[in-house]
XYZ file of C-alpha atoms in Angstrom:
404
model
C -89.587 -83.915 36.579
C -86.181 -82.529 36.851
C -84.844 -79.176 34.751
C -81.355 -79.938 32.635
C -79.727 -76.524 32.360
C -77.165 -77.478 29.804
C -78.447 -80.136 27.672
C -78.402 -78.926 24.054
C -81.649 -79.066 21.856
C -81.552 -81.459 18.957
C -84.309 -81.041 16.686
C -83.714 -82.224 12.786
C -86.086 -83.625 10.042
C -83.252 -85.297 8.706
C -83.436 -88.019 11.875
C -85.153 -90.472 10.027
C -82.673 -90.749 7.929
C -79.979 -90.729 9.943
C -81.701 -93.272 12.535
C -79.024 -95.438 11.988
C -76.482 -93.471 13.872
C -78.820 -93.699 16.561
C -77.077 -96.659 19.109
C -73.615 -96.985 20.612
C -71.024 -98.247 18.174
C -70.832 -101.388 20.218
C -74.330 -101.820 20.720
C -74.347 -101.554 16.578
C -71.965 -104.180 15.907
C -73.954 -106.538 18.608
C -76.926 -105.825 16.207
C -75.261 -106.076 12.934
C -74.134 -109.487 13.902
C -77.480 -110.245 15.365
C -79.084 -109.319 11.441
C -76.617 -111.918 9.764
C -76.559 -114.115 11.625
C -80.170 -114.342 11.333
C -81.757 -112.991 8.951
C -81.175 -113.213 5.063
C -81.697 -110.079 2.779
C -82.660 -110.164 -0.711
C -82.741 -107.308 -2.869
C -85.637 -106.938 -5.753
C -88.043 -104.801 -7.618
C -91.876 -104.917 -7.245
C -93.823 -103.954 -10.800
C -96.895 -101.156 -10.214
C -99.545 -101.710 -12.208
C -98.683 -99.000 -14.413
C -95.485 -101.102 -15.597
C -93.006 -99.047 -12.813
C -90.737 -101.067 -11.006
C -90.022 -100.071 -7.408
C -86.654 -101.162 -5.635
C -87.579 -103.671 -2.239
C -85.001 -105.141 0.280
C -86.886 -107.819 2.114
C -85.025 -109.369 5.686
C -86.204 -112.948 5.927
C -85.352 -114.796 9.058
C -82.654 -118.074 8.436
C -85.056 -120.329 10.091
C -87.925 -122.062 7.839
C -89.352 -124.035 10.311
C -92.355 -121.461 10.720
C -94.641 -118.740 9.058
C -94.026 -115.052 9.981
C -95.950 -111.628 9.066
C -94.608 -109.197 7.229
C -93.512 -105.369 8.183
C -93.407 -103.590 5.752
C -91.914 -99.784 5.470
C -92.070 -97.561 2.222
C -90.040 -94.442 2.668
C -88.601 -91.864 0.763
C -85.290 -91.505 2.516
C -83.818 -94.875 1.222
C -83.721 -99.031 2.075
C -79.975 -97.749 2.035
C -77.582 -100.083 2.422
C -77.437 -101.246 -0.795
C -76.214 -104.364 -1.865
C -76.782 -107.920 -1.241
C -74.208 -108.279 1.053
C -74.612 -105.059 3.250
C -76.744 -105.261 6.053
C -78.483 -102.298 7.978
C -77.330 -101.864 11.735
C -81.071 -103.038 12.966
C -84.306 -103.795 11.816
C -88.136 -103.770 12.434
C -89.806 -101.418 14.026
C -88.083 -102.007 17.524
C -85.436 -104.358 18.362
C -87.767 -107.003 20.383
C -89.620 -107.631 17.195
C -86.735 -107.898 15.468
C -85.356 -110.226 17.664
C -88.468 -112.887 17.865
C -88.710 -112.817 13.977
C -90.254 -111.027 11.615
C -90.473 -111.026 7.342
C -88.990 -107.156 7.017
C -89.468 -105.123 3.792
C -88.028 -101.577 3.150
C -89.005 -100.103 -0.077
C -88.097 -96.914 -2.161
C -91.096 -95.370 -2.929
C -92.141 -94.314 -6.247
C -89.338 -91.605 -8.229
C -87.107 -91.804 -4.741
C -83.867 -93.430 -4.509
C -83.374 -96.975 -5.997
C -86.711 -96.962 -7.663
C -88.501 -96.015 -11.112
C -90.879 -93.101 -11.510
C -91.528 -89.836 -10.827
C -91.816 -88.042 -7.653
C -94.142 -86.173 -5.917
C -94.558 -84.793 -2.424
C -97.605 -85.827 -0.868
C -99.307 -87.211 -3.881
C -102.802 -86.384 -3.418
C -105.551 -89.951 -3.213
C -107.369 -90.822 -6.204
C -110.617 -92.111 -4.957
C -111.939 -93.543 -8.212
C -109.493 -95.043 -10.073
C -110.665 -95.333 -13.677
C -107.182 -97.411 -15.042
C -103.544 -98.942 -14.493
C -102.909 -95.221 -15.348
C -104.426 -93.794 -12.349
C -101.968 -94.721 -9.252
C -101.179 -93.649 -5.990
C -99.217 -94.053 -3.442
C -102.585 -96.369 -1.960
C -102.505 -98.420 -5.241
C -98.365 -98.573 -5.121
C -98.677 -100.206 -1.263
C -101.832 -102.208 -2.584
C -99.576 -103.783 -5.337
C -96.553 -103.948 -3.306
C -98.402 -105.986 -0.537
C -99.886 -108.266 -3.246
C -96.886 -109.195 -4.251
C -94.859 -109.750 -1.145
C -97.897 -112.428 0.116
C -97.496 -114.547 -3.398
C -94.285 -114.323 -3.548
C -92.152 -114.620 -0.033
C -91.452 -117.801 1.145
C -92.946 -118.515 5.004
C -94.737 -115.703 5.318
C -98.081 -116.208 6.915
C -100.485 -114.017 4.862
C -100.781 -111.306 7.504
C -98.612 -107.513 6.724
C -98.648 -104.777 9.210
C -97.402 -101.212 8.004
C -95.253 -98.551 9.737
C -93.369 -95.362 9.775
C -91.584 -92.028 11.318
C -92.483 -88.580 9.374
C -92.363 -89.718 6.053
C -92.746 -93.231 6.706
C -95.560 -92.673 9.037
C -97.246 -90.893 5.936
C -96.950 -93.504 3.462
C -98.564 -96.102 6.271
C -101.627 -93.937 6.691
C -101.812 -93.946 3.380
C -101.812 -97.939 3.116
C -105.086 -98.536 5.392
C -106.716 -96.529 2.245
C -108.391 -98.971 -0.130
C -106.321 -101.751 1.876
C -105.532 -104.951 0.521
C -106.989 -107.657 2.021
C -103.222 -108.947 3.487
C -103.179 -105.672 5.582
C -104.025 -106.071 9.630
C -102.322 -103.582 11.366
C -101.086 -100.159 10.825
C -98.977 -97.954 12.813
C -98.588 -94.791 11.388
C -95.978 -92.286 13.590
C -95.184 -88.832 13.493
C -97.574 -89.091 10.755
C -98.033 -85.869 8.268
C -101.223 -85.355 8.358
C -101.514 -82.281 5.776
C -98.821 -80.406 4.596
C -100.410 -76.965 4.912
C -100.446 -77.642 9.172
C -97.479 -80.170 9.276
C -93.811 -79.973 8.268
C -92.550 -77.125 6.098
C -95.754 -75.102 7.008
C -97.203 -74.939 10.255
C -100.337 -73.813 9.857
C -100.047 -71.947 6.735
C -96.497 -70.406 8.249
C -93.135 -71.260 5.909
C -90.647 -72.449 8.397
C -87.340 -70.642 7.000
C -85.255 -73.710 9.345
C -87.021 -76.160 6.450
C -85.203 -73.588 3.285
C -82.424 -75.779 3.129
C -84.230 -79.013 3.678
C -86.602 -78.322 0.282
C -84.277 -79.769 -1.741
C -83.938 -82.980 -0.072
C -87.587 -83.424 -1.437
C -87.775 -81.383 -4.865
C -84.341 -81.912 -6.902
C -85.863 -84.049 -9.637
C -83.711 -87.056 -11.224
C -83.814 -89.115 -14.234
C -83.012 -92.642 -13.429
C -82.879 -94.953 -10.394
C -79.914 -93.800 -7.893
C -77.983 -95.282 -5.552
C -76.523 -91.959 -4.326
C -78.094 -88.722 -3.177
C -78.570 -86.334 -6.430
C -79.382 -83.554 -4.072
C -77.358 -80.945 -2.832
C -78.086 -79.096 0.454
C -78.015 -75.148 -0.718
C -74.643 -73.420 0.635
C -75.784 -70.486 2.423
C -72.487 -69.159 2.975
C -72.886 -68.024 6.506
C -74.237 -69.990 9.695
C -76.375 -66.798 10.903
C -79.475 -68.042 8.742
C -81.740 -64.941 10.691
C -79.041 -62.798 9.211
C -79.158 -64.858 5.686
C -82.618 -64.482 5.745
C -82.843 -60.479 7.047
C -80.286 -59.380 3.805
C -81.902 -61.453 1.390
C -84.508 -59.189 0.229
C -87.818 -60.175 -2.028
C -88.323 -63.641 -2.764
C -87.635 -64.062 -5.923
C -83.793 -63.499 -5.422
C -83.412 -67.166 -3.535
C -84.917 -68.591 -6.718
C -81.440 -69.394 -7.918
C -80.959 -72.074 -5.171
C -83.317 -74.228 -6.937
C -82.177 -74.718 -10.192
C -80.314 -77.265 -11.505
C -78.655 -77.921 -14.638
C -80.540 -80.026 -16.857
C -80.954 -83.736 -16.277
C -79.808 -84.572 -19.947
C -81.357 -83.206 -23.878
C -83.969 -85.541 -23.696
C -86.287 -83.635 -21.062
C -87.933 -80.684 -22.657
C -87.247 -77.388 -21.029
C -88.278 -74.043 -22.441
C -85.208 -72.407 -20.342
C -81.228 -73.523 -19.791
C -82.389 -74.498 -16.048
C -84.482 -77.089 -14.139
C -86.857 -75.947 -11.225
C -87.105 -77.582 -8.190
C -90.596 -78.901 -8.166
C -91.285 -78.269 -4.512
C -89.740 -75.221 -4.311
C -92.227 -74.288 -7.338
C -95.180 -75.569 -5.292
C -94.396 -73.705 -2.139
C -94.102 -70.554 -3.922
C -97.070 -70.760 -6.189
C -99.436 -71.615 -3.654
C -98.354 -69.769 -0.337
C -102.376 -70.011 0.395
C -104.245 -73.147 1.104
C -105.451 -73.313 -2.082
C -106.607 -76.785 -4.165
C -103.251 -78.229 -4.211
C -102.436 -78.681 -0.590
C -105.926 -79.550 0.093
C -105.666 -82.727 -2.506
C -102.284 -83.333 -0.999
C -103.499 -83.764 2.830
C -104.662 -87.574 3.662
C -107.121 -87.103 6.867
C -110.428 -86.106 4.721
C -109.756 -89.855 3.032
C -109.718 -91.949 6.371
C -113.234 -92.326 6.549
C -113.827 -95.195 5.141
C -110.811 -97.694 6.472
C -111.920 -101.356 6.576
C -112.695 -102.779 9.711
C -110.002 -105.500 9.123
C -107.317 -102.848 9.700
C -106.316 -101.872 13.232
C -104.481 -98.690 13.652
C -101.958 -97.633 16.366
C -101.212 -93.647 16.106
C -98.010 -92.835 17.608
C -97.159 -89.035 18.521
C -94.530 -86.769 20.493
C -95.670 -84.187 22.684
C -92.707 -82.034 21.844
C -92.811 -82.684 17.989
C -91.524 -79.648 16.374
C -92.427 -81.474 12.763
C -95.676 -83.439 12.806
C -97.959 -82.367 16.000
C -101.010 -82.210 14.211
C -100.562 -84.993 11.541
C -100.952 -88.115 14.697
C -103.918 -86.107 16.556
C -105.894 -85.506 13.556
C -105.155 -89.072 12.074
C -106.281 -90.742 15.231
C -108.941 -87.940 15.546
C -110.751 -89.239 11.821
C -110.235 -92.717 12.175
C -111.757 -92.906 15.609
C -114.538 -90.699 14.741
C -115.746 -92.397 10.980
C -114.446 -96.071 11.985
C -116.655 -97.146 14.643
C -116.279 -100.784 14.015
C -112.453 -100.561 14.136
C -109.598 -101.146 16.204
C -107.736 -97.594 16.879
C -105.252 -96.691 19.709
C -103.247 -93.870 20.537
C -99.686 -93.547 21.840
C -98.530 -90.411 22.699
C -95.631 -89.281 24.990
C -93.250 -86.788 26.156
C -91.006 -86.937 22.948
C -89.666 -85.097 20.049
C -90.022 -86.086 16.429
C -89.913 -90.025 16.349
C -87.794 -90.361 19.915
C -89.820 -93.116 21.176
C -87.996 -95.142 18.607
C -84.950 -94.600 20.126
C -83.204 -96.996 22.712
C -81.674 -94.335 25.258
C -82.957 -95.093 29.360
C -82.819 -91.258 30.107
C -86.019 -89.542 28.180
C -85.532 -85.911 27.809
C -86.701 -83.268 25.750
C -84.072 -80.241 25.264
C -83.733 -79.736 28.930
C -85.964 -81.461 30.637
C -86.211 -84.791 31.917
C -89.229 -87.011 31.990
C -87.759 -90.070 33.389
C -85.867 -93.744 32.455
C -87.154 -96.258 29.964
C -90.063 -94.586 28.386
C -89.156 -95.088 24.932
C -88.284 -98.879 25.823
C -91.582 -99.390 27.607
C -93.432 -97.934 24.530
C -91.406 -100.443 22.375
C -91.669 -103.539 24.056
C -94.943 -103.176 26.103
C -96.761 -101.235 23.697
C -95.772 -101.351 19.662
C -94.284 -104.775 20.230
C -98.120 -105.798 21.615
C -100.258 -104.343 18.978
C -98.354 -105.623 16.065
C -98.047 -109.317 17.652
C -101.610 -109.409 18.671
C -102.778 -108.464 15.219
C -100.080 -110.640 12.813
C -99.136 -113.204 15.331
C -102.541 -113.501 17.688
C -105.814 -113.609 17.459
C -106.230 -110.297 16.396
C -109.385 -108.800 17.708
C -110.147 -106.144 19.825
C -108.519 -107.471 23.212
C -105.595 -106.793 22.166
C -104.672 -106.091 26.207
C -104.146 -102.391 25.406
C -106.194 -99.269 26.795
C -107.660 -97.019 23.949
C -104.979 -94.440 24.136
C -101.170 -93.928 26.234
C -101.012 -90.767 27.108
C -98.396 -89.379 29.125
C -99.131 -86.302 32.141
C -96.371 -83.802 31.677
């Protein structure tokens, strides 16, 4: 292992949202051309069981001579770019799955961006739904998959989900009460429990997440293709001094109060509270609110027809708890299921980047580790369960773990 003394450390919650910036200009141009030349883009809405419409973007191969599986990512980070003639720089979990041809679908989750409804940060699972009004991310995923397999031409009836960070949480959610067409899920850097991942790390609210809180807690009243939230201006780059000078917690509340959306919204005061900040302040302990939002406890009865590959990074500062607990729980309670783990020398989502050199901060671990994961592990997993035999003989081991 080499040591690089002057390499800067980059850790960011918004890595997934800014993911399209990860490649060089030449690479981006090449892949944009590839997507334009090989895929058709369709924007549509899919109606959920309670009538709410979720904005969905579908990339389908132009070659209609064969059938393809569907790769689905549900995200709170937006399925930008919007507009039928404006395409993503790259699609699918990696370039290999993009190059060989798959139907790739992105969806704005309920209450985010161009989708209708009310957003709930890690919406609690409802185990015994009694009516169409009982909705959660499991039911939204089920309804989405049901529409996709019935309405997209040239699909082979098999669906896989994937996602990193928040989208990883939604991939995990897809395995609960799964649609029969769901054959593979790959939760990556997936949030497992908000009291142990991301904003809370084993109970402590991370001050470095202060400015990111508005990203998830600012309410909106209608679908939007532009950001409706803004990051608090602390008037200083020295966050340590900012919090030292702030005084009691109540002095920070004004950063999370907004003008009323419109006059039809009933309010007892002039400002609207950031609902996520309100949760954080009013529930400082691991009470029923955070316990109900955790997804790990609901992974005990996954259909054996759903294969899972959990992915995580040994140096993930955001979500280290989630992937390990997700893999462990699925393994313990679903003995008949195919479940594998890929755990490497990566920071948050670093395995999805294509840089040859694999380093974290000052430390270098080798070349092409992420590329090997994408080509020889991730692609092999999805192809086996979505295009191949779909049995347990995938050719992959129980776990890939990098020895540092």
